[in-house]
GROMACS .gro file of C-alpha atoms in nm:
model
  373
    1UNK     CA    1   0.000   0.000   0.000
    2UNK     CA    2   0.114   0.357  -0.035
    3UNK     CA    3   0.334   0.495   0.242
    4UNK     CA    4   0.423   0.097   0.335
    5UNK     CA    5   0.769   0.159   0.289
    6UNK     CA    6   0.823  -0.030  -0.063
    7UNK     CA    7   1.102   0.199  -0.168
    8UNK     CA    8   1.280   0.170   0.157
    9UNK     CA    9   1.252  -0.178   0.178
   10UNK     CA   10   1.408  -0.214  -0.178
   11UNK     CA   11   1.712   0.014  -0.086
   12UNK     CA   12   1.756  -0.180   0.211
   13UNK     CA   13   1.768  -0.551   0.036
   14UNK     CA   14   1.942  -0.430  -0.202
   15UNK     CA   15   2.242  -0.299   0.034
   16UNK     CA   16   2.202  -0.619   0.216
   17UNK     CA   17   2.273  -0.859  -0.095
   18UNK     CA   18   2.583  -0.606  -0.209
   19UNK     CA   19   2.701  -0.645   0.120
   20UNK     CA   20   2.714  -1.030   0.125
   21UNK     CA   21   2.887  -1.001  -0.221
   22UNK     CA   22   2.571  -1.126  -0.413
   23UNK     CA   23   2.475  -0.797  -0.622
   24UNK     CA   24   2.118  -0.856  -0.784
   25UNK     CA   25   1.963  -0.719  -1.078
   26UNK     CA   26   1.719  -0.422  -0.997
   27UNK     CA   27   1.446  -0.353  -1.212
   28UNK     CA   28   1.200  -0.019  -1.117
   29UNK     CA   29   0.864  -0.058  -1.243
   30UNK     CA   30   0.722   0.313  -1.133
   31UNK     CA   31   0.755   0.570  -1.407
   32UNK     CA   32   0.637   0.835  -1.185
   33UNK     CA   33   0.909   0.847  -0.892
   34UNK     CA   34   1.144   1.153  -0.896
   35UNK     CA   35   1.419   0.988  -0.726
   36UNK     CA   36   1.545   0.639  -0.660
   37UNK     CA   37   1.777   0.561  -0.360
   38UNK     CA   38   1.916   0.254  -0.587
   39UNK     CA   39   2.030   0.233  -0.916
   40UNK     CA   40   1.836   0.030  -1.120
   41UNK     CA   41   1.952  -0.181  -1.431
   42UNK     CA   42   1.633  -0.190  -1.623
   43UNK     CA   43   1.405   0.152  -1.525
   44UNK     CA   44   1.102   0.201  -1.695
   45UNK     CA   45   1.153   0.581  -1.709
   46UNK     CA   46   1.441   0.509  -1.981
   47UNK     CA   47   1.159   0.380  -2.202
   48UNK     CA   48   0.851   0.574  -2.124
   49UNK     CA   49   0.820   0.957  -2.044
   50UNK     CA   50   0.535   0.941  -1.769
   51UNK     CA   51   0.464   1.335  -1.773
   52UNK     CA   52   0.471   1.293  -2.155
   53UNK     CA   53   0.196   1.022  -2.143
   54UNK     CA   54  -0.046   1.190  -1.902
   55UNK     CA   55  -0.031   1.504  -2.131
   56UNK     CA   56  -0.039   1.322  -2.471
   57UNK     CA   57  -0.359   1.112  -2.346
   58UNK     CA   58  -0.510   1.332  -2.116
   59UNK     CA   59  -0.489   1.145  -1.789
   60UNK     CA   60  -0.473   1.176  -1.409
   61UNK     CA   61  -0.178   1.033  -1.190
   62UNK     CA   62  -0.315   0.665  -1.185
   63UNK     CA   63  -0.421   0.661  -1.551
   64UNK     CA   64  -0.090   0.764  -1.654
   65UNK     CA   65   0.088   0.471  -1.436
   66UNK     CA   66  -0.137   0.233  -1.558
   67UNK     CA   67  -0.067   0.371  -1.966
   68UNK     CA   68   0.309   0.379  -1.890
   69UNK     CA   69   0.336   0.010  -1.769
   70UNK     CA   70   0.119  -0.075  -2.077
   71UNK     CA   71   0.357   0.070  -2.284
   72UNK     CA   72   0.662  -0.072  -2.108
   73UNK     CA   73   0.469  -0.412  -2.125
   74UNK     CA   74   0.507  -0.420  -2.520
   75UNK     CA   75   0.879  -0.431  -2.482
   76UNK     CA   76   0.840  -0.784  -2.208
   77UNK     CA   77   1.015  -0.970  -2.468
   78UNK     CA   78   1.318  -0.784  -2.495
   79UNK     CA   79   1.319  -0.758  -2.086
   80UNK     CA   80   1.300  -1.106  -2.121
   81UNK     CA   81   1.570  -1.184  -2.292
   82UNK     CA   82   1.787  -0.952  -2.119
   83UNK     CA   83   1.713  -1.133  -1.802
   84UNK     CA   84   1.775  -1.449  -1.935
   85UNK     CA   85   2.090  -1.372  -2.096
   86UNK     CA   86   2.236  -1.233  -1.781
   87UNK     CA   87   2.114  -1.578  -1.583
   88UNK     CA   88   2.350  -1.747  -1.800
   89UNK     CA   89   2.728  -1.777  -1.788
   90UNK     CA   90   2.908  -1.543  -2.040
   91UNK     CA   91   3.115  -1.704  -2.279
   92UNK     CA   92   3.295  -1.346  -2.369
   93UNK     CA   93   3.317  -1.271  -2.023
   94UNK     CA   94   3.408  -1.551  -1.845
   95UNK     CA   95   3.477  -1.350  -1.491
   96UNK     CA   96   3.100  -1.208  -1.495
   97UNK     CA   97   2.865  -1.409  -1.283
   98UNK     CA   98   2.516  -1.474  -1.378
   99UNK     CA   99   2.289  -1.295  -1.183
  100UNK     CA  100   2.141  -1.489  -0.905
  101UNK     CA  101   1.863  -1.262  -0.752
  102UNK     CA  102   1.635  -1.013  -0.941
  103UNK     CA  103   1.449  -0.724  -0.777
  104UNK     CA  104   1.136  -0.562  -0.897
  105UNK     CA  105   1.031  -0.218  -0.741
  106UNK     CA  106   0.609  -0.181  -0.837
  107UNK     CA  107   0.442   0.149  -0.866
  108UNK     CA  108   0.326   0.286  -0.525
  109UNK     CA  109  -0.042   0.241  -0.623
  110UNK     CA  110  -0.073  -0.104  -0.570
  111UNK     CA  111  -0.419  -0.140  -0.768
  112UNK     CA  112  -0.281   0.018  -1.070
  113UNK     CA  113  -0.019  -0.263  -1.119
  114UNK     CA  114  -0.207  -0.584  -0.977
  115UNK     CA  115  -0.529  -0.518  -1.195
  116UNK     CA  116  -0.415  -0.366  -1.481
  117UNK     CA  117  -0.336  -0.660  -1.797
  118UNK     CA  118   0.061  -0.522  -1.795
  119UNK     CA  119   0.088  -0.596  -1.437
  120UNK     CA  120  -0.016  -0.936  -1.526
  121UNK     CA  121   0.155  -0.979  -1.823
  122UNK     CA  122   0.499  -0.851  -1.679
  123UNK     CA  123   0.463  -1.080  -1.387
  124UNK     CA  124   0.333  -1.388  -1.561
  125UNK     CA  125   0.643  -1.338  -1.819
  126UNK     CA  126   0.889  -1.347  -1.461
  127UNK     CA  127   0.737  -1.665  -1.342
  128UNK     CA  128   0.761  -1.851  -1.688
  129UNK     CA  129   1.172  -1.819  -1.689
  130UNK     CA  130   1.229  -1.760  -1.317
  131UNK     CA  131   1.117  -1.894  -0.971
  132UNK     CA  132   0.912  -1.595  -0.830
  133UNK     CA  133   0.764  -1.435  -0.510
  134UNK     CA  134   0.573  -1.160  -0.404
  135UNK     CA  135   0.680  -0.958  -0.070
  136UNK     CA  136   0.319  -0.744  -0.040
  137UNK     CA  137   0.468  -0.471   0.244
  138UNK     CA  138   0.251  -0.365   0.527
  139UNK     CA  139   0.304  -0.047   0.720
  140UNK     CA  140   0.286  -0.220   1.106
  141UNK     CA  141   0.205   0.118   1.299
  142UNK     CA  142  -0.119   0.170   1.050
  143UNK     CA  143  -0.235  -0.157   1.085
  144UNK     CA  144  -0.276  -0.200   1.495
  145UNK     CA  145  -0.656  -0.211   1.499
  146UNK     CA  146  -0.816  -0.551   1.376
  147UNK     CA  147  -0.970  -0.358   1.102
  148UNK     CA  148  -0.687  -0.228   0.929
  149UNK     CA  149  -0.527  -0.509   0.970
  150UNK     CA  150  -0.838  -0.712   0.787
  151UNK     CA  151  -0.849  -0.459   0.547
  152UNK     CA  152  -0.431  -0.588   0.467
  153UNK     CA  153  -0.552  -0.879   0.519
  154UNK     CA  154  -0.806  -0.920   0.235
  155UNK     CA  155  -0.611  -0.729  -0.005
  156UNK     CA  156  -0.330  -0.955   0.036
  157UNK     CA  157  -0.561  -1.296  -0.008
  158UNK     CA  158  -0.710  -1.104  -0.338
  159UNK     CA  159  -0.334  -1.077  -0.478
  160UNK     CA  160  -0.250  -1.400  -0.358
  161UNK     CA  161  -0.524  -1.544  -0.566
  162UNK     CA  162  -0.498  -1.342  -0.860
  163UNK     CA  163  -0.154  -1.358  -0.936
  164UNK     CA  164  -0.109  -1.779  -0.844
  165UNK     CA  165   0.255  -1.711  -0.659
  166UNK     CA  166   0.420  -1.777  -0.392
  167UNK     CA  167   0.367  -1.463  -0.085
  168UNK     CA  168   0.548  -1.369   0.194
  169UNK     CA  169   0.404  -1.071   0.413
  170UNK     CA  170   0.662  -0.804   0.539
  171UNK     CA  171   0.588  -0.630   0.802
  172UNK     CA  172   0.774  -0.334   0.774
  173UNK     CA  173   0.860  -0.049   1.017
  174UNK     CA  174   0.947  -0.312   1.341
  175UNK     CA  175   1.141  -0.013   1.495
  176UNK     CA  176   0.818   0.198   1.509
  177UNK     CA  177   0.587  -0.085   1.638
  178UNK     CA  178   0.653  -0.434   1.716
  179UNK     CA  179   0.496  -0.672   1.470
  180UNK     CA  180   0.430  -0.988   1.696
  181UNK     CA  181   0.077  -0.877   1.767
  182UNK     CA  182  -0.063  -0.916   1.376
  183UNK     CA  183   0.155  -1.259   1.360
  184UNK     CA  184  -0.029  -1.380   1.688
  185UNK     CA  185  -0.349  -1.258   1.538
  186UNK     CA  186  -0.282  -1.515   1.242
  187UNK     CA  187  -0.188  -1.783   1.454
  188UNK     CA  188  -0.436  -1.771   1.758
  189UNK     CA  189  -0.751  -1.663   1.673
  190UNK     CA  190  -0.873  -1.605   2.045
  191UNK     CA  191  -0.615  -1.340   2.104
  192UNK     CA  192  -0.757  -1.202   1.744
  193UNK     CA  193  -1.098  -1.195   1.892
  194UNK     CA  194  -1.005  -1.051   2.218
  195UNK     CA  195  -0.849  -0.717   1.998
  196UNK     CA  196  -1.121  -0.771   1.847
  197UNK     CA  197  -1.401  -0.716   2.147
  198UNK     CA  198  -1.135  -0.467   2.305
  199UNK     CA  199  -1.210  -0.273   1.969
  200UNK     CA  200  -1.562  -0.260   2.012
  201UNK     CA  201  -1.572  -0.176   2.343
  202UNK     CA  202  -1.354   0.067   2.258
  203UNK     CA  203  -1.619   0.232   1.995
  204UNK     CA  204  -1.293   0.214   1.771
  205UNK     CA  205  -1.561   0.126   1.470
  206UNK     CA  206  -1.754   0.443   1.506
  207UNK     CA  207  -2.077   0.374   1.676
  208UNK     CA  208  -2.275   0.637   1.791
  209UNK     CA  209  -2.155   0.732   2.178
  210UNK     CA  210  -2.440   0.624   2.399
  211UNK     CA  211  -2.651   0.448   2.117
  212UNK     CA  212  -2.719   0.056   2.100
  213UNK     CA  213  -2.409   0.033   1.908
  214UNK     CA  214  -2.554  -0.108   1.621
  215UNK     CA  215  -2.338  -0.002   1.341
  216UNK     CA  216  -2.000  -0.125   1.601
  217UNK     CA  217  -2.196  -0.467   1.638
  218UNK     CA  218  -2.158  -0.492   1.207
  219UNK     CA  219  -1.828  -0.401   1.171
  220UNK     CA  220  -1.773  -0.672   1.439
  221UNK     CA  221  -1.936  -0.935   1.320
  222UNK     CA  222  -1.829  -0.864   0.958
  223UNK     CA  223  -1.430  -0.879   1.050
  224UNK     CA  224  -1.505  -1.203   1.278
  225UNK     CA  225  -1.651  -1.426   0.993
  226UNK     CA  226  -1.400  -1.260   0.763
  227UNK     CA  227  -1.088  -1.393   1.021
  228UNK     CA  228  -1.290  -1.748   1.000
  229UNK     CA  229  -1.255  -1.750   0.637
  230UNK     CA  230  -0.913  -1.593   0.595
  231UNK     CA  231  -0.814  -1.889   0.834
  232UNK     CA  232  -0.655  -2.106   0.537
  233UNK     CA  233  -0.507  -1.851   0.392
  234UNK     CA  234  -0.271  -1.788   0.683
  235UNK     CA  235  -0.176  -2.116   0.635
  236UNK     CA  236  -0.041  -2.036   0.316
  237UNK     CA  237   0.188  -1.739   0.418
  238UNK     CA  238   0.522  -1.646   0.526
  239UNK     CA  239   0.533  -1.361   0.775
  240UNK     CA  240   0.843  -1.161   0.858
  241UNK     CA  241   0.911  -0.813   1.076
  242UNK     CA  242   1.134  -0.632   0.929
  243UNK     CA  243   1.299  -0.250   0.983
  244UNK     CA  244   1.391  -0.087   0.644
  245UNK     CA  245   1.574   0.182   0.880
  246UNK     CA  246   1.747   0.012   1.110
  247UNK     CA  247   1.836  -0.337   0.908
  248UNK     CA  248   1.667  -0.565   1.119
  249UNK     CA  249   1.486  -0.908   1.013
  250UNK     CA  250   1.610  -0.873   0.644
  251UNK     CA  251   1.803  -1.209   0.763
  252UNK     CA  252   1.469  -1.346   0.834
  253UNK     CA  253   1.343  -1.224   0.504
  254UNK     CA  254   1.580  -1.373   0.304
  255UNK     CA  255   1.493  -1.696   0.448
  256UNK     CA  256   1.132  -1.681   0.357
  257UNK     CA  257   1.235  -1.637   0.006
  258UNK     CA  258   1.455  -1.967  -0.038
  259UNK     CA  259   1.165  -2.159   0.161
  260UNK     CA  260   0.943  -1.993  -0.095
  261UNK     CA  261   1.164  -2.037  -0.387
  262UNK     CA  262   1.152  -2.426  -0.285
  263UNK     CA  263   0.791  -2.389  -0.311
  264UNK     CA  264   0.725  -2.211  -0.621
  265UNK     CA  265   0.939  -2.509  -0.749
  266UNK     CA  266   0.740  -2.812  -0.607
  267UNK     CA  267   0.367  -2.676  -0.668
  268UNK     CA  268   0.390  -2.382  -0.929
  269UNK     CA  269   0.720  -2.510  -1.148
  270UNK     CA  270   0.482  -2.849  -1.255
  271UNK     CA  271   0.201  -2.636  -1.389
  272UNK     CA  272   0.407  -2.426  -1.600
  273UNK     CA  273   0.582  -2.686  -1.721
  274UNK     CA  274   0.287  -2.895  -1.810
  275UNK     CA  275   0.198  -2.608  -2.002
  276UNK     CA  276   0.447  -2.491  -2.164
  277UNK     CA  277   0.442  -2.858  -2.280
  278UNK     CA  278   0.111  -2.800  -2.407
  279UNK     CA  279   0.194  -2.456  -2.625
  280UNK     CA  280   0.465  -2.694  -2.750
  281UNK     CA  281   0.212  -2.989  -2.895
  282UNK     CA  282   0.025  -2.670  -2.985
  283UNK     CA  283   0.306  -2.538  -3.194
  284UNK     CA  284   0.392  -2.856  -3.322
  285UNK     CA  285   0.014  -2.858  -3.532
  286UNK     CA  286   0.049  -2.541  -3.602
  287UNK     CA  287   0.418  -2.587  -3.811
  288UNK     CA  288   0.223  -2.917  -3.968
  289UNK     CA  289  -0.112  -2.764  -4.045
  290UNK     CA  290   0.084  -2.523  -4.214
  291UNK     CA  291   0.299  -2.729  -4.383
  292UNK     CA  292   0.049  -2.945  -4.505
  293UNK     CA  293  -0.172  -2.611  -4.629
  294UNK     CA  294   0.154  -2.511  -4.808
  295UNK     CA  295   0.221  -2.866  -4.993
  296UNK     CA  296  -0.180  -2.864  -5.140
  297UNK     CA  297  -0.071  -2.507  -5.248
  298UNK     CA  298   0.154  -2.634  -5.414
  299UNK     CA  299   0.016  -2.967  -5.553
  300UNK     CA  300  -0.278  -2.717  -5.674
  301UNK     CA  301  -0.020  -2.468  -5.907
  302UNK     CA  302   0.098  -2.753  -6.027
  303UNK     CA  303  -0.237  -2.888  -6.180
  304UNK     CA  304  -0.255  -2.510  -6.338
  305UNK     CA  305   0.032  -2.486  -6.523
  306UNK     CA  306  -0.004  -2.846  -6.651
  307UNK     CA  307  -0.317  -2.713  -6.800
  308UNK     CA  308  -0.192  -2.425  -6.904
  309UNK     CA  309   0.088  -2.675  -7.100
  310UNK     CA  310  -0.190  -2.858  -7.238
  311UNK     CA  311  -0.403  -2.535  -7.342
  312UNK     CA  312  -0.090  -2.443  -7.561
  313UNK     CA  313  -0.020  -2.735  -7.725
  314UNK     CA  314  -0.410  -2.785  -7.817
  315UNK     CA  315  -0.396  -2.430  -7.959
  316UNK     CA  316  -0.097  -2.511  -8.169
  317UNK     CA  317  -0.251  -2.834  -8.321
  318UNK     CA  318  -0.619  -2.620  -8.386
  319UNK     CA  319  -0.439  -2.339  -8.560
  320UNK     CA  320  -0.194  -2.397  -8.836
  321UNK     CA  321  -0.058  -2.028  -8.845
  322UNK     CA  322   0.036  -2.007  -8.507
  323UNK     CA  323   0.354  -1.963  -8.411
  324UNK     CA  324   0.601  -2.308  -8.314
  325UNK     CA  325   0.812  -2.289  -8.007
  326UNK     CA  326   1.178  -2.253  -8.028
  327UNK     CA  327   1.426  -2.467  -7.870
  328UNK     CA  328   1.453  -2.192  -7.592
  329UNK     CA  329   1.110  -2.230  -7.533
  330UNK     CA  330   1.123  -2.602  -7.513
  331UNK     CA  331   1.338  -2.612  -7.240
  332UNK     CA  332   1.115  -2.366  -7.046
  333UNK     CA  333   0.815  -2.601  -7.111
  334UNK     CA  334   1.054  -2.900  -6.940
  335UNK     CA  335   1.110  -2.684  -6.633
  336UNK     CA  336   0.755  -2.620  -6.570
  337UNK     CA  337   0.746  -2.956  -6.448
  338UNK     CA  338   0.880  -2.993  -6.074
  339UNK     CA  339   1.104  -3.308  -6.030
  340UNK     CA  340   0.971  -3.542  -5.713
  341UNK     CA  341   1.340  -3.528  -5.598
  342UNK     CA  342   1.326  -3.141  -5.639
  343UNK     CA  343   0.952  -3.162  -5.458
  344UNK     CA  344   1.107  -3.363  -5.153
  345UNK     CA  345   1.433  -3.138  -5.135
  346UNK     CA  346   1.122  -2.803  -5.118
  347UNK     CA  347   0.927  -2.982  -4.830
  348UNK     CA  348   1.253  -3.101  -4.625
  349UNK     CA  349   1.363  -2.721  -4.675
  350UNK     CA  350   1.022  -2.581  -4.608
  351UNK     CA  351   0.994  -2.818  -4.304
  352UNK     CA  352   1.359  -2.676  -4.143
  353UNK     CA  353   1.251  -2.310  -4.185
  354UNK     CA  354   0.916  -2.410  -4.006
  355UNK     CA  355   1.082  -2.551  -3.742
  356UNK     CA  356   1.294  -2.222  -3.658
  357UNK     CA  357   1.184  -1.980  -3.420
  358UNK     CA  358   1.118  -1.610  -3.511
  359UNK     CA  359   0.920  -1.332  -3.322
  360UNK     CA  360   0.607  -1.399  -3.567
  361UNK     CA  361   0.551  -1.748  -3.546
  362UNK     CA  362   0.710  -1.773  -3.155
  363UNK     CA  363   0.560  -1.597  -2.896
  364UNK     CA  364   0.657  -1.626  -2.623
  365UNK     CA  365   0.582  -1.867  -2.335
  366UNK     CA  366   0.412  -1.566  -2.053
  367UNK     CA  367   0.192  -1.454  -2.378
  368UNK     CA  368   0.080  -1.757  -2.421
  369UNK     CA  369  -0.009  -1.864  -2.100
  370UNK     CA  370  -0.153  -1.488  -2.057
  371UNK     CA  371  -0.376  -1.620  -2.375
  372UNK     CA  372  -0.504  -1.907  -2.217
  373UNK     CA  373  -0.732  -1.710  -1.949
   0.00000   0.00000   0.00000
């Protein structure tokens, strides 16, 4: 969420890995910041002019994020491959280590990049080639009272289920306030529904002062059958505390992400797999359909000019004044005719070049997947 400390965070994982020797590869998805604390080696502002965009296409703050990252999400391909290539060893530079970790800084309005299509895309086209996690950053202080904390809560179960990955919740700004309260309020829900009562009691849901507290008795009940459901999904989470100012738990943090990185491999790596097998078979009756298509193409301008051959020597035999063919001629007549050999050699050729990749006839693997929603 906005004022969660994203930026923060990001500066202060990305001293930590320097600092261990393990530099990663930073990418900053927000066209509209002014100023980074860390240097980014892909920045969307190098591609798209945010100011530029809002005034071209007449937009407000969050329609101009959202148009930039559609933009930038035309060139995920190229990203791609950039990412890729620096996973791998370089042959022409032996001493430069592939990249081991890559960091992604989002735009600071959360909705504009989990429910916009580029969002999706550029995170779908990450998972496809990498192991990936989301670390959705909660500001701790703001979040005390159980309905803030639902309100986290429910946004994080909504990205969680959208996006399909792997989540670990940070709980950011531990030096300000003390994040074991909102971890025992995932693990026990009796202490939960003690805050809970203490909340009401507390007219901390804005019932009228000396009413019957109807409206406090809602807001109650609503956030207890909403802690009921959101029961599994705590299951399903890592939670760390963490200071972005003073350093602390970014050990812990780091920890979550190799258990998670295990995880994404065991019950997310199968499923793309099985279907990337599947845009494979795809592919593969694609290249033959097309082949085939090609081959009657050709069987069919072959029946023409035989015909036309025929037509000509008809005409010659019907008309006495017409003109012979020269010896020239001849010859062109004989090469009308496509040898089988010739015919194989065309479809073996024609096969090979079907076979080859290119942008056109390859998309890639995120698209497709994206595709198949």
């Amino acid at each position: 969420m906005t004022g969660s400390g994203k930026t923060t965070f990001m500066q202060r994982i990305n001293a930590y890995l320097h600092e261990k020797k393990q530099p990663p590869y930073v990418m900053n998805l927000d066209p509209a910041i002014t100023h980074s604390p860390f240097q980014a080696n892909i920045d969307i502002r190098d591609s798209v002019n945010y100011k530029k965009v809002m005034e071209e296409y007449k937009l407000g703050p969050n329609g101009g994020i959202m148009t930039s990252l559609n933009l930038f999400a035309t060139k995920v391909d190229q990203v791609m491959g950039i990412l890729e290539k620096r996973a791998k060893p370089n042959p022409d530079n032996p001493a430069q280590k592939p990249i081991d970790k890559i960091l992604v800084d989002t735009p600071g309005q959360i909705e504009v990049f989990v429910w916009s299509a580029s969002g999706t895309i550029l995170l779908e086209s990450l998972a496809s080639s990498f192991p990936t996690v989301i670390a959705y950053v909660i500001d701790t202080p703001r979040t005390s009272s159980t309905s803030t904390f639902m309100s986290n809560m429910l946004y994080a179960c909504s990205i969680l289920y959208k996006m399909k990955l792997p989540m670990i919740l940070v709980f950011n700004k531990a030096d300000a306030k003390d994040p074991s309260f909102a971890k025992e309020w995932m693990t026990d829900y009796e202490a939960f529904q003690a805050a809970l009562a203490e909340d009401e009691n507390s007219n901390a849901f804005g019932g009228v002062e000396g009413g019957d507290g109807a409206g406090s008795g809602y807001m109650g009940g609503l956030i207890n059958s909403m802690s009921l459901m959101l029961e599994e999904f705590y299951s399903h989470l890592s939670v760390v505390g963490v200071s972005s100012l003073l350093g602390t738990g970014i050990d812990e943090f780091f920890e979550a992400v190799a258990e998670k990185t295990e995880e994404f491999k065991k019950d997310y790596q199968p499923e793309l797999d099985r279907r990337r097998e599947e845009r494979e078979k795809n592919k593969e009756k694609q290249r033959e359909k097309q082949l085939a298509k090609m081959m009657t193409d050709m069987n069919m301008g072959d029946s023409s000019m035989s015909k036309a051959v025929a037509d000509l020597k008809a005409g010659d035999e019907d008309e006495k004044d017409a003109p012979t063919l020269s010896s020239d001629e001849d010859e062109d007549e004989d090469d009308i005719d496509i040898d089988e050999d010739d015919r194989e050699g065309l479809q073996a050729r024609y096969s090979a070049a079907m076979q080859s990749d290119s942008v056109e006839t390859d998309a890639s693997f995120a698209k497709y997947i994206y595709s198949q929603r």
